[in-house]
């Protein structure tokens, strides 16, 4: 014979090691039938030493085609080198393998390459503990990792090369998976219902922490016969020493495996739910008898107690200190099983509500479906559908809400593809950052993550393309993650597909970064109308300061809600103050600064009409030392419009207040600086003065110093020059103004 170590977790984590025995010829040991291959399980995770034993007894009762047989033994090693040494209490018995007197399914030969021989049999195990590069390992189309145990295609581990067999079983398991996820009853021709229900019941009763997760999880496929496809079966059961009362609770149940989830949605006659309910009463009765006084667990205790006490002396585990009572370990197991049975009795009737179907429908046809267990989240895996002349807006549930990324549900759901004509699509109008700029310490190849959001929230295209103004300082990937290369200041620009862009200045420094002494909003008072959305831009004093985050909170969220990144939603008429707090974390300490913004919300009204008056500056000549001064009035009797003033734009781009222009009351007086005007190219430009309830526009002509103006360019004032008095009236709808508001950048004060 030969003997070697075996196992994964036990071998790596415990001093008490499990072993595999191979005899030189087949022998019948303890009447289990002739075989060369046997194992010694250490049960090192099991203080009762009988968890596997009671599991195998239940497995026999459930009628699995093969359940390993075995007996508890005391293991002693003898030899000239070590003398006689007692190793502890073990379970000696059969292992999982395709063989006579074990799992008796058709065995494949290395030379089998044709149908139907290559259709079986196959023993498959969960691939968690199988090396990534193993020829036996593969993933299904939905990412479930399996590995072929028998036959093995790993020549380094006694296997052989046979692509026909390997390709067949991989393709067939994908077929089974597809049939499960398509729903209906077709999967029943490919998957054995009884073994699936039995396997789930025994793992669920035992709350096996390794269930469906390790290489101890097995399935097998039988060979096709007489034109009938050989089914896939769950089992055999193996390795339950990390189950039963190992966990901290006896409550709860789950589907346990990707393939099991669709089964729980088959509530029809002959389906999985019916099979579980059919098996449960007898299974429950057997488990109850096992825990009764004088029952199987008590019998196993009497057989094992002396061995367990001796085993504890050399394998104390967590009971190395303090008094040890094997009786207490077994009683704890019995009590746990009794509590578990009571909980399952009260809850087994709800298994048909454990998993729910999520269907994806395009033009009345189901194109995909997934399964969501209560408490789980699933990612939308269906590809975005396409419809000519339309834009896909996302998947809409029965209530009309669009689910864009992930789903958590406690009911069956149907998600329908929502399309709108291209002409009706809401365009992205702005990109909002969590901070308007940032300064960070230099650490080479550090990853800096920007937080950002596309406005409005119902914009159809939220994909942002990123670029860096200087790749030698910092580069940015497609997800907006910035890799730092050198100190300096770099502009990270995000651009939507429609051309809307936003800059994010990022300073990387080797100098100490000061804490902020104050935080200042771009506006202390914001006038909004119900339904409008805007946002606050913050800056610091000093300008480059260490701010970890900004937190926004509304004193009256029913009037104005602070959503995220300074985004404010006006919900009802009234006044609400927004508290802004900056937090910088230094170990256990937090440095904070505070600011307040007042939001005044009014009901939507018709847009006000504004008049732009330009006394003598409808055009500007390069080199002039004088700027342009505009007086803006409302056509109504009330000229107090300065409170509604928002900003100034040239050709749709925002000007920077107190740098490019100044503004003051007296209606509204705007003075454009000569420096800014000098930067404009020669020609006509659209000048817009923006208010929160309307806007006014005029045409501004920039000409060279030596250019004679065309008489038709601007109104004649009667004195031979083009500097006349212009009056331009314009009424803007609130909806149009809101779009313009979201497009422009906020102004620094």
XYZ file of C-alpha atoms in Angstrom, residues 405-736:
332
model
C -27.582 48.957 -13.455
C -28.623 46.444 -10.784
C -31.743 44.887 -9.315
C -32.858 43.832 -5.853
C -36.367 42.429 -5.726
C -38.786 40.410 -3.605
C -41.145 39.604 -6.479
C -41.142 38.402 -10.066
C -40.380 41.322 -12.366
C -40.719 42.113 -16.024
C -38.384 44.800 -17.337
C -39.341 46.277 -20.681
C -36.921 48.060 -22.964
C -37.756 51.752 -23.050
C -37.093 53.589 -26.302
C -37.710 57.198 -27.255
C -37.296 58.883 -30.636
C -33.866 60.420 -31.084
C -35.500 63.853 -31.352
C -36.978 63.523 -27.830
C -33.858 62.309 -26.053
C -32.730 64.370 -23.066
C -29.163 65.455 -23.638
C -26.547 65.594 -20.935
C -25.985 69.253 -20.093
C -23.329 69.222 -17.406
C -20.846 67.123 -15.472
C -20.830 67.688 -11.730
C -17.772 66.832 -9.632
C -17.719 66.123 -5.902
C -15.133 68.901 -5.719
C -14.626 71.647 -8.295
C -10.841 71.140 -7.993
C -8.449 69.259 -5.750
C -4.882 69.233 -4.451
C -3.147 66.013 -3.421
C 0.343 64.978 -2.257
C 2.653 63.506 -4.871
C 3.049 59.734 -4.805
C 4.257 58.256 -8.060
C 1.768 55.951 -9.853
C -0.868 56.580 -7.208
C -4.447 56.204 -8.481
C -6.716 59.180 -7.837
C -10.429 58.551 -8.300
C -12.735 61.406 -9.257
C -16.364 61.366 -8.180
C -18.669 62.751 -10.863
C -22.209 62.672 -12.172
C -23.940 63.635 -15.423
C -26.863 66.059 -15.283
C -29.747 65.963 -15.789
C -30.402 62.625 -14.140
C -32.587 61.430 -17.024
C -29.960 62.166 -19.689
C -29.859 59.209 -22.051
C -26.096 59.153 -22.666
C -24.079 59.180 -19.475
C -20.776 57.960 -20.928
C -17.933 60.413 -20.329
C -14.718 60.445 -22.354
C -11.713 61.588 -20.348
C -8.507 63.359 -21.329
C -5.530 64.916 -19.572
C -3.900 68.227 -20.438
C -0.471 66.799 -19.594
C 0.097 63.038 -19.698
C 3.546 63.452 -18.140
C 1.933 64.757 -14.936
C -1.163 62.542 -14.830
C -2.976 60.220 -17.207
C -6.624 59.215 -17.040
C -8.295 55.988 -18.146
C -11.733 55.384 -19.645
C -13.306 55.126 -16.184
C -11.995 58.478 -14.981
C -9.311 56.981 -12.729
C -6.237 59.250 -12.730
C -2.701 57.838 -12.473
C -0.186 60.296 -10.983
C 3.254 60.499 -12.625
C 4.855 63.784 -11.504
C 4.189 66.957 -9.487
C 2.361 69.793 -11.233
C -1.094 71.000 -12.177
C -3.103 69.148 -14.773
C -6.577 69.668 -16.202
C -8.670 66.495 -16.453
C -11.462 67.074 -18.965
C -14.625 65.035 -19.215
C -16.597 65.231 -22.461
C -20.026 63.835 -23.289
C -20.756 62.476 -26.744
C -22.782 65.588 -27.539
C -19.708 67.758 -26.950
C -20.557 69.107 -23.482
C -17.360 69.166 -21.448
C -16.148 70.062 -17.965
C -12.650 70.678 -16.612
C -11.338 69.365 -13.323
C -8.111 71.065 -12.183
C -5.887 68.724 -10.172
C -2.751 69.936 -8.432
C -0.128 67.398 -7.379
C 2.444 68.782 -4.976
C 5.413 67.711 -2.902
C 4.758 70.582 -0.482
C 2.682 70.349 2.668
C -0.975 70.950 1.935
C -2.656 73.321 4.406
C -6.022 72.728 6.001
C -8.849 74.978 4.812
C -9.549 77.991 6.986
C -12.858 78.678 5.279
C -15.077 77.252 2.557
C -16.997 79.595 0.261
C -19.951 78.780 -2.018
C -20.180 80.379 -5.449
C -23.553 81.826 -4.399
C -24.829 82.579 -0.923
C -28.429 82.993 -2.130
C -29.966 80.861 -4.873
C -33.350 81.624 -6.419
C -35.066 78.555 -7.869
C -38.468 77.520 -9.114
C -40.285 74.335 -8.148
C -38.907 71.403 -10.144
C -35.615 73.101 -10.986
C -32.206 71.539 -10.326
C -28.936 73.399 -9.818
C -25.738 72.867 -7.868
C -23.337 74.650 -5.549
C -19.655 75.022 -6.357
C -17.303 75.333 -3.394
C -13.857 76.903 -3.095
C -11.508 77.197 -0.147
C -9.311 79.711 1.592
C -6.466 79.248 0.985
C -7.247 78.315 -2.604
C -5.347 75.010 -2.495
C -6.322 73.264 0.717
C -6.744 69.710 1.916
C -10.459 68.827 1.805
C -11.470 65.189 2.181
C -15.117 65.653 1.281
C -18.010 68.096 1.192
C -21.243 67.119 2.915
C -24.498 68.895 2.020
C -27.617 68.857 4.185
C -30.854 70.768 3.815
C -32.590 72.166 6.883
C -35.905 71.706 5.090
C -35.612 68.916 2.498
C -39.295 69.180 1.666
C -38.561 72.585 0.104
C -35.056 72.068 -1.286
C -33.279 68.738 -1.233
C -29.478 68.425 -1.148
C -28.885 65.352 -3.281
C -25.164 64.778 -3.926
C -22.037 66.685 -4.955
C -23.830 69.952 -4.163
C -26.771 69.219 -6.463
C -29.938 70.912 -5.190
C -33.516 70.047 -6.172
C -36.319 72.547 -5.597
C -39.406 70.670 -4.428
C -41.829 73.208 -2.962
C -42.305 76.945 -2.521
C -40.470 78.414 0.463
C -37.003 79.062 1.843
C -34.482 76.426 2.927
C -30.949 76.746 4.155
C -28.317 74.301 2.918
C -25.534 73.462 5.354
C -22.222 72.690 3.674
C -19.464 71.056 5.702
C -15.968 70.140 4.618
C -14.320 67.198 6.359
C -10.603 66.450 6.347
C -9.554 63.309 8.189
C -6.226 63.152 10.011
C -5.981 59.913 11.929
C -8.695 59.976 14.570
C -9.232 63.718 14.175
C -11.514 65.476 11.705
C -10.971 69.073 10.624
C -14.220 70.746 9.555
C -15.343 74.030 8.050
C -18.912 75.187 7.569
C -20.849 77.382 5.161
C -24.499 78.147 4.497
C -26.457 78.720 1.307
C -29.997 80.069 1.279
C -32.324 78.618 -1.338
C -35.484 80.575 -2.149
C -37.985 78.498 -4.096
C -40.959 80.019 -5.885
C -43.658 78.569 -8.075
C -42.903 78.644 -11.807
C -44.088 81.827 -13.491
C -43.931 83.157 -16.976
C -40.422 84.226 -17.869
C -39.636 87.858 -17.271
C -38.764 90.134 -20.174
C -35.447 91.925 -19.931
C -34.094 94.930 -21.802
C -30.388 95.380 -22.499
C -29.371 99.041 -22.815
C -25.979 99.834 -24.341
C -25.331 103.560 -24.442
C -22.364 103.706 -26.799
C -20.712 100.328 -26.655
C -22.433 98.011 -29.135
C -18.999 97.372 -30.588
C -15.509 97.357 -29.214
C -12.223 98.232 -30.898
C -9.056 96.268 -30.225
C -6.598 98.207 -28.078
C -9.243 100.309 -26.348
C -8.630 100.969 -22.654
C -12.336 101.257 -21.945
C -14.565 98.276 -21.403
C -18.257 97.872 -22.159
C -20.949 98.748 -19.662
C -24.468 97.361 -19.993
C -27.555 98.331 -18.072
C -30.202 95.611 -17.966
C -33.794 96.311 -16.961
C -37.030 94.397 -16.808
C -39.791 95.802 -18.940
C -42.075 95.662 -15.917
C -42.369 98.596 -13.524
C -40.264 96.756 -10.970
C -36.630 97.216 -11.942
C -35.210 95.309 -8.961
C -33.833 92.510 -11.117
C -30.338 92.303 -9.646
C -31.542 89.737 -7.091
C -32.282 87.408 -10.018
C -28.945 87.974 -11.741
C -26.970 84.778 -12.408
C -24.116 85.467 -14.794
C -22.855 86.538 -18.196
C -22.087 84.414 -21.247
C -20.328 85.018 -24.534
C -21.329 82.572 -27.258
C -22.806 80.276 -24.597
C -19.650 80.112 -22.428
C -19.605 81.525 -18.906
C -17.507 84.535 -17.988
C -15.737 84.671 -14.639
C -17.160 87.320 -12.357
C -14.725 89.907 -10.929
C -12.175 88.834 -13.538
C -13.926 89.050 -16.906
C -16.694 91.356 -15.713
C -18.252 93.032 -12.683
C -21.934 93.341 -11.796
C -23.869 95.547 -9.415
C -27.359 96.763 -8.614
C -29.222 99.717 -10.088
C -31.362 97.448 -12.184
C -28.385 95.298 -13.225
C -25.185 96.920 -14.411
C -22.583 94.703 -16.083
C -19.122 95.973 -16.998
C -17.002 93.816 -19.345
C -13.286 94.249 -18.727
C -10.951 95.428 -21.523
C -8.681 92.460 -20.846
C -11.472 90.015 -21.555
C -12.697 91.873 -24.632
C -9.147 91.925 -25.979
C -9.158 88.111 -25.836
C -12.161 87.834 -28.164
C -11.516 87.296 -31.877
C -12.610 89.913 -34.383
C -16.202 89.470 -35.510
C -19.706 89.197 -34.116
C -20.410 87.538 -30.771
C -23.577 86.777 -28.827
C -23.590 88.409 -25.400
C -26.116 86.968 -22.922
C -27.000 88.273 -19.483
C -28.573 85.394 -17.573
C -31.155 85.665 -14.795
C -32.874 82.865 -12.894
C -36.175 83.642 -14.604
C -35.088 84.716 -18.071
C -32.252 86.197 -20.089
C -31.396 88.970 -22.502
C -29.125 88.840 -25.546
C -27.389 91.294 -27.844
C -24.843 91.156 -30.623
C -21.384 92.437 -29.819
C -18.971 93.388 -32.610
C -15.229 93.166 -32.029
C -13.117 94.944 -34.690
C -9.483 95.715 -35.251
C -8.142 99.116 -34.262
C -7.552 100.202 -37.880
C -10.759 98.779 -39.369
C -13.416 101.166 -40.726
C -16.780 99.810 -39.687
C -19.230 98.758 -42.322
C -22.213 101.123 -42.298
C -24.538 98.156 -42.379
C -22.950 96.443 -39.419
C -24.771 98.268 -36.659
C -27.416 100.947 -36.164
C -26.343 104.483 -37.170
C -26.351 106.926 -34.262
C -26.423 109.943 -36.568
C -22.875 111.053 -35.687
C -21.078 108.801 -38.183
C -20.094 106.018 -35.831
C -21.715 102.701 -35.016
C -22.092 103.158 -31.287
C -25.844 103.589 -31.140
C -28.278 102.801 -28.391
C -29.590 99.270 -28.738
C -32.724 97.871 -27.232
C -33.262 94.139 -27.438
C -36.232 92.438 -25.858
C -36.365 88.730 -25.281
C -38.684 86.384 -23.435
C -37.259 83.005 -22.433
C -39.258 80.023 -21.292
C -38.335 78.536 -17.961
C -37.678 75.153 -19.509
C -35.233 76.592 -21.998
